[in-house]
Amino acid sequence: MKYQEIIDQQRQFFNTNTTKDISFRIKELKRLKAILKKNEAQLYESIYKDFKKSEFETYTTELSIIYHEIDLATKKVKKWAKKKKASTGLTNLPGKSYIIPEPYGTILVIGAWNYPYQLSLCPAIAAIAAGCTVVLKPSEVPSHTSTTMAQLINQNFDSNFFKVIEGGVKETTELLGIKFDKIFFTGSVPVGKIIYQAAAKHLTPVTLELGGKSPAIVTKDVNIDMTAKRLVWGKFLNAGQTCIAPDYVMVESGIKDTFLSAVKKHIEKADYHVDNDNYTQIINDKNFDRLAGMIEEDKVYIGDKGNKEERVIPPTVMKDVEFSDKVMEDEIFGPILPILSFETIEEAIEKVKQLSKPLSCYVFTKNNAIKKKVLNEISFGGGAVNDTVMHFTEQTLPFGGVGDSGIGNYHGKFGFETFSHYKSVLQKPFLIEPNLKYSPYSPTKLKWLKRIIR
């Protein structure tokens, strides 16, 4: 079936208003959860084949988040989709105002490879909750997970409502040539620009979840051991292939050596290894070579360039790094942690602001003034104080970037809003109609209008 035909059929199905029925949305979301639950073993096997991700990490960083999103949506969607009252000004009395959330329509979701289930299915869940039909194009890079999602969804859902299309650049380009009602993309900044340009030709709204060099700032008053523990975990989760991982750490110069020792201790204590179910492969040879090329051996504090045959780079920390070094040119997206030092918080903030706005920012400090200064002066998508990555798990917080790190957000209610148009309505009765706005105009009418409209 041609792609255009699939989208046309989804649009026809959407126009039947079936998806606007809240009970339909809840039923389909519960169906998705049941299918995933029933086939968890296959999901684990597929992702392990792609980059040896363990069952533990697959559940905690992928499936549990998907299940939580489904559970929240099925519980709250009726409330989210309700007509909402709005205040009405004096000029429109007697009358009433309200806002109606309505689904955009037929949606294209383009997933990312690093968390292939979660970053493909969570946006799709939000779109279904909003009442949309969905075409999902998973990343082709982890081919086993892509095929598994295609099998499970295409065998259990009507393609007029929810369809997975597999493929690479050719297939994605063909899809982008078709008009959708909304496009949601997770991936790199360069590809995000291509998506944005393609969408602009159809005036299609987009949500872009991108990335960037997310900083962590560490001041001298912290609990160094706990700070190192949390940073090590957040950085080397999924072998650093996480868009919100701390990309680099700026540590106050007075504690640099102590901090480095603590980081080394926690790396060694974690004993990161694929066989220990707490580490993954680098996704492919291209990314392995890119990462290995960032590592300057004379600046390596712990770690090395890894084993290309096994596609594994151990947790690698680089010290005495400068902003001019190669590792600081682009987002790392791998298990390499550059450590830089600073003398004053003003210096640290200035350096961060010279780069593009990051997806995340982390500040470790006990000093409230410094915390407020960092949060007020650095623009970023989302982040945490004295922790890393965990803000992603809070469904009450919108997740998304700003500037080069993205456009729009999702998670929980914010995902529903991303795929909804909020239609505004003013309703008036036929009972009475003041003549002030109608001609003939007069100085007296103008005088009264000036009193009413201020």
Coordinates of C-alpha atoms in Angstrom, one line a residue:
M1 CA 0.0 0.0 0.0
K2 CA 1.3 3.4 -1.0
Y3 CA 2.1 5.8 1.9
Q4 CA -0.3 8.4 0.5
E5 CA -3.0 5.8 0.5
I6 CA -2.4 5.0 4.2
I7 CA -2.5 8.6 5.2
D8 CA -5.7 9.2 3.1
Q9 CA -7.4 6.3 4.8
Q10 CA -6.3 7.5 8.2
R11 CA -7.7 10.9 7.5
Q12 CA -11.0 9.4 6.3
F13 CA -11.2 7.3 9.4
F14 CA -10.5 10.4 11.6
N15 CA -13.3 12.3 9.8
T16 CA -15.8 9.7 10.9
N17 CA -15.2 11.1 14.5
T18 CA -14.6 7.7 15.9
T19 CA -11.4 8.7 17.6
K20 CA -13.1 11.7 19.3
D21 CA -15.0 9.2 21.4
I22 CA -13.2 9.0 24.8
S23 CA -14.1 5.4 25.3
F24 CA -12.5 4.5 22.0
R25 CA -9.3 6.2 23.0
I26 CA -9.2 4.4 26.4
K27 CA -10.0 1.1 24.7
E28 CA -7.1 1.4 22.2
L29 CA -4.6 2.5 24.9
K30 CA -5.5 -0.4 27.0
R31 CA -5.2 -2.7 24.0
L32 CA -1.7 -1.3 23.4
K33 CA -0.6 -2.0 27.0
A34 CA -2.0 -5.5 26.9
I35 CA -0.1 -6.3 23.7
L36 CA 3.1 -5.0 25.1
K37 CA 2.7 -6.9 28.4
K38 CA 1.9 -10.1 26.5
N39 CA 5.0 -9.8 24.3
E40 CA 7.5 -8.4 26.8
A41 CA 9.8 -11.4 26.2
Q42 CA 10.0 -10.5 22.5
L43 CA 10.6 -6.9 23.3
Y44 CA 13.5 -7.8 25.6
E45 CA 15.0 -10.1 23.1
S46 CA 14.9 -7.6 20.3
I47 CA 16.5 -4.7 22.1
Y48 CA 19.2 -7.1 23.4
K49 CA 20.0 -8.0 19.8
D50 CA 20.3 -4.4 18.9
F51 CA 22.7 -3.2 21.6
K52 CA 22.7 -5.7 24.4
K53 CA 20.4 -3.8 26.7
S54 CA 19.4 -5.8 29.8
E55 CA 15.9 -6.7 30.8
F56 CA 16.3 -4.6 33.9
E57 CA 17.3 -1.4 32.1
T58 CA 14.7 -2.0 29.3
Y59 CA 12.0 -2.2 31.9
T60 CA 13.1 0.7 34.0
T61 CA 14.0 3.1 31.2
E62 CA 11.5 2.0 28.5
L63 CA 8.5 -0.2 29.3
S64 CA 7.7 1.1 32.8
I65 CA 7.6 4.7 31.4
I66 CA 5.3 3.5 28.5
Y67 CA 3.0 1.7 30.9
H68 CA 2.9 4.7 33.2
E69 CA 2.0 7.0 30.3
I70 CA -0.8 4.7 29.3
D71 CA -2.1 4.4 32.8
L72 CA -2.1 8.1 33.4
A73 CA -3.8 8.8 30.0
T74 CA -6.6 6.3 30.5
K75 CA -7.2 7.7 34.0
K76 CA -7.1 11.4 33.0
V77 CA -8.1 11.7 29.4
K78 CA -11.8 12.3 30.1
K79 CA -10.9 15.3 32.2
W80 CA -8.2 16.5 29.8
A81 CA -10.7 16.4 26.9
K82 CA -13.5 18.3 28.7
K83 CA -14.8 21.6 27.5
K84 CA -13.2 24.3 29.7
K85 CA -15.0 27.5 30.8
A86 CA -13.3 30.8 30.2
S87 CA -14.2 34.2 31.6
T88 CA -16.3 36.6 29.4
G89 CA -15.7 40.3 29.2
L90 CA -18.3 43.0 29.7
T91 CA -18.4 43.7 25.9
N92 CA -19.8 40.3 25.2
L93 CA -22.4 40.0 28.0
P94 CA -24.8 38.3 28.1
G95 CA -22.7 35.5 26.7
K96 CA -20.3 32.8 27.7
S97 CA -16.8 31.6 26.6
Y98 CA -15.3 28.2 26.5
I99 CA -12.4 26.2 25.1
I100 CA -12.8 22.9 23.4
P101 CA -9.7 20.6 23.0
E102 CA -9.9 18.9 19.7
P103 CA -7.4 16.4 18.1
Y104 CA -5.1 17.7 15.3
G105 CA -5.9 14.7 13.1
T106 CA -3.4 12.4 11.4
I107 CA 0.0 12.4 13.0
L108 CA 3.4 11.3 12.0
V109 CA 5.7 10.2 14.9
I110 CA 9.4 9.7 14.0
G111 CA 11.1 7.8 16.8
A112 CA 14.8 7.8 18.0
W113 CA 17.1 4.9 18.3
N114 CA 18.6 5.3 21.7
Y115 CA 15.4 4.4 23.6
P116 CA 13.6 2.9 20.7
Y117 CA 10.4 1.7 22.5
Q118 CA 9.9 4.6 24.8
L119 CA 10.8 7.4 22.4
S120 CA 8.5 6.0 19.7
L121 CA 5.5 4.8 21.7
C122 CA 5.2 7.6 24.3
P123 CA 4.5 10.3 21.7
A124 CA 2.1 7.8 19.9
I125 CA 0.3 7.2 23.2
A126 CA -0.1 11.0 23.7
A127 CA -1.5 11.3 20.2
I128 CA -4.0 8.5 20.7
A129 CA -5.1 10.0 24.0
A130 CA -5.7 13.3 22.2
G131 CA -7.9 11.5 19.6
C132 CA -5.5 11.4 16.6
T133 CA -4.7 8.7 14.2
V134 CA -1.0 7.8 14.1
V135 CA 1.7 6.8 11.6
L136 CA 4.8 5.7 13.5
K137 CA 8.2 5.5 11.8
P138 CA 10.6 4.0 14.3
S139 CA 14.3 4.5 13.9
E140 CA 15.8 2.0 11.5
V141 CA 19.1 1.9 13.3
P142 CA 18.0 -0.7 16.0
S143 CA 16.5 -2.9 13.3
H144 CA 15.2 -5.6 15.6
T145 CA 13.2 -3.3 17.8
S146 CA 11.8 -1.5 14.8
T147 CA 10.6 -4.9 13.3
T148 CA 9.1 -6.0 16.6
M149 CA 7.1 -2.8 17.0
A150 CA 5.9 -3.1 13.4
Q151 CA 4.8 -6.7 13.9
L152 CA 3.0 -6.1 17.2
I153 CA 1.2 -2.9 16.2
N154 CA 0.4 -3.8 12.6
Q155 CA -1.0 -7.2 13.5
N156 CA -3.2 -5.8 16.3
F157 CA -4.4 -2.4 15.1
D158 CA -6.4 -1.2 12.1
S159 CA -4.0 0.6 9.8
N160 CA -6.6 3.3 9.4
F161 CA -5.9 4.2 13.0
F162 CA -2.4 3.1 14.0
K163 CA 0.3 2.0 11.5
V164 CA 4.0 1.4 11.8
I165 CA 6.0 2.1 8.6
E166 CA 9.6 0.8 8.7
G167 CA 12.5 2.2 6.7
G168 CA 15.4 4.6 6.5
V169 CA 16.1 7.9 4.9
K170 CA 14.2 7.1 1.6
E171 CA 11.0 6.1 3.4
T172 CA 11.2 9.0 5.8
T173 CA 11.7 11.4 3.0
E174 CA 8.7 10.0 1.2
L175 CA 6.6 10.4 4.3
L176 CA 7.7 13.9 4.8
G177 CA 6.5 14.8 1.3
I178 CA 2.9 14.0 2.4
K179 CA 0.8 16.5 4.4
F180 CA 0.2 15.5 8.0
D181 CA -1.7 17.4 10.6
K182 CA 1.2 17.3 13.0
I183 CA 4.7 15.8 13.0
F184 CA 6.6 14.7 16.2
F185 CA 10.3 14.0 15.8
T186 CA 12.9 12.9 18.3
G187 CA 16.5 12.9 17.1
S188 CA 19.5 15.1 16.2
V189 CA 19.6 18.8 15.5
P190 CA 20.7 18.4 11.8
V191 CA 17.8 16.0 11.1
G192 CA 15.4 18.1 13.1
K193 CA 16.1 21.0 10.7
I194 CA 15.3 18.7 7.7
I195 CA 12.0 17.7 9.4
Y196 CA 11.2 21.4 10.1
Q197 CA 11.9 22.4 6.5
A198 CA 9.7 19.6 5.1
A199 CA 6.9 20.4 7.4
A200 CA 7.0 24.1 6.5
K201 CA 6.1 23.3 2.9
H202 CA 2.7 22.1 4.2
L203 CA 2.4 24.5 7.1
T204 CA 2.4 21.5 9.3
P205 CA 3.0 22.1 13.0
V206 CA 5.9 20.2 14.6
T207 CA 7.3 19.1 17.9
L208 CA 11.0 18.6 17.8
E209 CA 12.8 16.8 20.7
L210 CA 16.4 17.3 19.9
G211 CA 19.6 17.5 22.2
G212 CA 22.7 19.5 22.8
K213 CA 25.5 19.7 25.3
S214 CA 23.8 19.5 28.6
P215 CA 26.0 20.9 31.4
A216 CA 26.4 19.9 35.0
I217 CA 27.8 22.6 37.4
V218 CA 29.3 21.5 40.7
T219 CA 30.2 23.9 43.4
K220 CA 32.6 23.4 46.3
D221 CA 30.0 23.1 49.0
V222 CA 28.3 19.9 47.8
N223 CA 28.4 16.4 49.2
I224 CA 31.1 15.3 46.7
D225 CA 30.5 11.6 47.1
M226 CA 26.7 11.8 46.4
T227 CA 27.2 14.3 43.6
A228 CA 29.7 11.9 41.9
K229 CA 27.4 8.9 42.3
R230 CA 24.5 10.7 40.8
L231 CA 26.5 12.1 37.9
V232 CA 28.1 8.8 37.1
W233 CA 24.8 7.0 37.0
G234 CA 23.1 9.7 34.8
K235 CA 26.0 9.9 32.4
F236 CA 26.7 6.2 31.9
L237 CA 23.1 5.0 31.8
N238 CA 22.6 3.4 28.4
A239 CA 26.4 3.9 27.8
G240 CA 25.8 7.6 27.7
Q241 CA 23.4 7.3 24.7
T242 CA 20.8 9.5 26.4
C243 CA 19.7 12.9 25.2
I244 CA 19.5 14.3 28.7
A245 CA 22.7 12.8 30.0
P246 CA 25.1 15.4 31.5
D247 CA 27.3 16.0 28.5
Y248 CA 30.1 17.7 30.5
V249 CA 30.8 18.7 34.1
M250 CA 32.1 22.1 35.2
V251 CA 33.5 21.7 38.8
E252 CA 34.7 24.5 41.0
S253 CA 38.5 24.3 40.9
G254 CA 39.1 23.9 44.6
I255 CA 37.5 20.4 44.6
K256 CA 38.4 19.2 41.2
D257 CA 40.9 16.5 42.3
T258 CA 38.6 15.3 45.1
F259 CA 35.7 15.2 42.7
L260 CA 37.7 13.2 40.1
S261 CA 38.7 10.6 42.7
A262 CA 35.0 10.3 43.7
V263 CA 33.9 9.8 40.1
K264 CA 36.6 7.1 39.5
K265 CA 35.5 5.4 42.7
H266 CA 31.8 5.2 41.6
I267 CA 32.7 4.1 38.1
E268 CA 34.8 1.2 39.5
K269 CA 32.1 0.4 42.1
A270 CA 29.4 0.1 39.4
D271 CA 31.6 -2.2 37.4
Y272 CA 30.0 -1.2 34.1
H273 CA 29.9 -4.1 31.7
V274 CA 27.4 -5.6 29.3
D275 CA 27.6 -8.9 31.1
N276 CA 26.7 -7.2 34.3
D277 CA 23.4 -6.1 32.8
N278 CA 24.2 -2.4 33.5
Y279 CA 25.8 -1.3 30.3
T280 CA 25.1 -1.4 26.5
Q281 CA 27.0 -1.5 23.3
I282 CA 27.5 1.6 21.2
I283 CA 24.6 1.3 18.7
N284 CA 26.8 0.9 15.5
D285 CA 30.3 1.3 14.0
K286 CA 29.6 4.8 12.8
N287 CA 28.9 6.1 16.3
F288 CA 31.7 4.0 17.8
D289 CA 34.2 5.7 15.4
R290 CA 32.7 9.1 16.1
L291 CA 33.1 8.7 19.8
A292 CA 36.6 7.2 19.7
G293 CA 37.7 10.2 17.6
M294 CA 36.7 12.5 20.5
I295 CA 39.0 10.8 23.1
E296 CA 42.4 12.5 23.6
E297 CA 44.5 9.9 25.3
D298 CA 46.7 12.4 27.1
K299 CA 43.6 13.8 28.8
V300 CA 42.1 10.4 29.8
Y301 CA 41.7 10.1 33.6
I302 CA 40.0 6.7 33.5
G303 CA 38.8 4.6 30.5
D304 CA 40.0 4.2 26.9
K305 CA 38.9 4.1 23.3
G306 CA 37.3 0.7 23.7
N307 CA 36.9 -2.3 21.6
K308 CA 35.4 -1.7 18.1
E309 CA 34.8 -5.4 17.4
E310 CA 32.5 -5.6 20.5
R311 CA 31.3 -2.0 20.0
V312 CA 32.0 -1.2 23.6
I313 CA 33.6 2.0 25.0
P314 CA 34.1 1.8 28.8
P315 CA 33.1 4.8 31.0
T316 CA 35.8 7.3 30.0
V317 CA 36.5 10.5 32.0
M318 CA 38.7 13.2 30.5
K319 CA 40.3 15.8 32.7
D320 CA 41.8 19.3 32.1
V321 CA 39.4 19.8 29.2
E322 CA 39.0 23.1 27.5
F323 CA 36.0 24.4 25.6
S324 CA 38.3 24.5 22.5
D325 CA 38.8 20.7 22.6
K326 CA 37.2 18.4 20.0
V327 CA 35.1 16.7 22.7
M328 CA 33.4 20.0 23.4
E329 CA 32.4 20.8 19.7
D330 CA 29.2 18.7 19.5
E331 CA 26.9 16.7 21.7
I332 CA 28.8 13.6 22.8
F333 CA 26.0 11.1 23.1
G334 CA 28.2 8.4 24.5
P335 CA 30.2 7.2 27.5
I336 CA 32.7 10.1 27.6
L337 CA 32.6 12.6 30.4
P338 CA 34.8 15.8 30.0
I339 CA 35.6 17.5 33.3
L340 CA 36.3 21.3 33.2
S341 CA 37.0 23.6 36.1
F342 CA 35.9 27.1 36.9
E343 CA 36.8 29.8 39.5
T344 CA 33.5 31.7 39.8
I345 CA 29.9 30.9 39.1
E346 CA 29.7 33.9 36.8
E347 CA 32.5 32.3 34.7
A348 CA 30.8 29.0 34.5
I349 CA 27.5 30.5 33.4
E350 CA 29.2 32.7 30.8
K351 CA 30.8 29.6 29.3
V352 CA 27.6 27.6 29.1
K353 CA 25.7 30.5 27.5
Q354 CA 28.3 30.7 24.7
L355 CA 27.0 27.3 23.5
S356 CA 23.5 26.6 22.1
K357 CA 20.7 26.3 24.6
P358 CA 20.9 22.7 26.0
L359 CA 18.1 20.2 26.5
S360 CA 19.0 19.8 30.2
C361 CA 21.0 21.5 32.9
Y362 CA 22.1 20.2 36.2
V363 CA 23.4 22.2 39.2
F364 CA 24.9 20.7 42.3
T365 CA 25.1 23.1 45.2
K366 CA 23.9 23.9 48.7
N367 CA 24.0 27.6 48.0
N368 CA 20.5 29.0 47.2
A369 CA 21.9 32.1 45.7
I370 CA 24.0 30.1 43.2
K371 CA 21.0 27.8 42.5
K372 CA 18.8 30.7 41.7
K373 CA 21.4 32.4 39.6
V374 CA 22.0 29.3 37.4
L375 CA 18.2 28.6 37.0
N376 CA 17.5 32.2 36.2
E377 CA 20.4 32.9 33.8
I378 CA 20.8 29.7 31.8
S379 CA 18.1 28.9 29.3
F380 CA 17.5 25.1 29.0
G381 CA 14.7 22.7 28.4
G382 CA 14.5 21.1 31.8
G383 CA 16.8 19.8 34.5
A384 CA 17.5 19.2 38.2
V385 CA 19.1 20.5 41.3
N386 CA 21.5 18.0 42.9
D387 CA 20.5 15.2 40.6
T388 CA 20.5 14.1 36.9
V389 CA 18.1 12.7 34.4
M390 CA 15.3 12.0 37.0
H391 CA 13.2 15.0 36.0
F392 CA 12.3 13.0 32.9
T393 CA 10.3 10.6 35.1
E394 CA 8.0 13.3 36.5
Q395 CA 4.8 13.3 34.4
T396 CA 3.7 16.6 36.0
L397 CA 6.7 18.3 34.4
P398 CA 6.7 19.1 30.6
F399 CA 9.6 17.5 28.8
G400 CA 11.1 19.4 25.8
G401 CA 13.8 21.6 24.6
V402 CA 14.3 25.3 23.8
G403 CA 16.2 26.9 20.9
D404 CA 18.4 24.4 19.2
S405 CA 17.4 21.7 21.7
G406 CA 13.9 21.5 20.6
I407 CA 10.4 22.9 20.0
G408 CA 7.4 22.0 22.1
N409 CA 7.1 19.4 24.9
Y410 CA 5.2 16.3 26.0
H411 CA 4.7 13.8 28.9
G412 CA 1.4 13.3 30.7
K413 CA -1.1 16.1 30.2
F414 CA 1.5 18.1 28.2
G415 CA 1.5 15.3 25.6
F416 CA -2.2 15.5 25.3
E417 CA -1.9 19.2 24.8
T418 CA 0.8 18.8 22.2
F419 CA -1.5 16.8 19.9
S420 CA -4.6 19.0 20.6
H421 CA -5.8 22.2 19.1
Y422 CA -7.6 24.3 21.7
K423 CA -10.6 25.8 19.9
S424 CA -12.0 28.9 21.4
V425 CA -15.8 29.6 21.3
L426 CA -17.9 32.6 22.3
Q427 CA -21.6 31.8 22.6
K428 CA -24.4 34.4 22.8
P429 CA -28.1 34.2 23.3
F430 CA -30.7 36.0 21.1
L431 CA -32.3 37.7 24.2
I432 CA -30.7 41.1 23.9
E433 CA -28.3 43.1 21.7
P434 CA -26.8 46.5 22.6
N435 CA -26.5 48.9 19.7
L436 CA -23.3 50.4 20.7
K437 CA -21.1 48.6 18.1
Y438 CA -23.5 49.3 15.2
S439 CA -23.7 52.4 13.0
P440 CA -24.6 55.1 12.9
Y441 CA -21.7 56.0 15.2
S442 CA -21.9 59.0 17.5
P443 CA -19.8 60.8 20.1
T444 CA -22.2 59.4 22.8
K445 CA -21.6 55.8 21.7
L446 CA -17.9 56.4 21.6
K447 CA -18.0 57.8 25.1
W448 CA -19.8 54.7 26.4
L449 CA -17.5 52.4 24.5
K450 CA -14.4 54.0 26.1
R451 CA -16.0 53.4 29.5
I452 CA -16.6 49.7 28.7
I453 CA -13.4 48.9 26.8
R454 CA -10.4 49.9 28.8

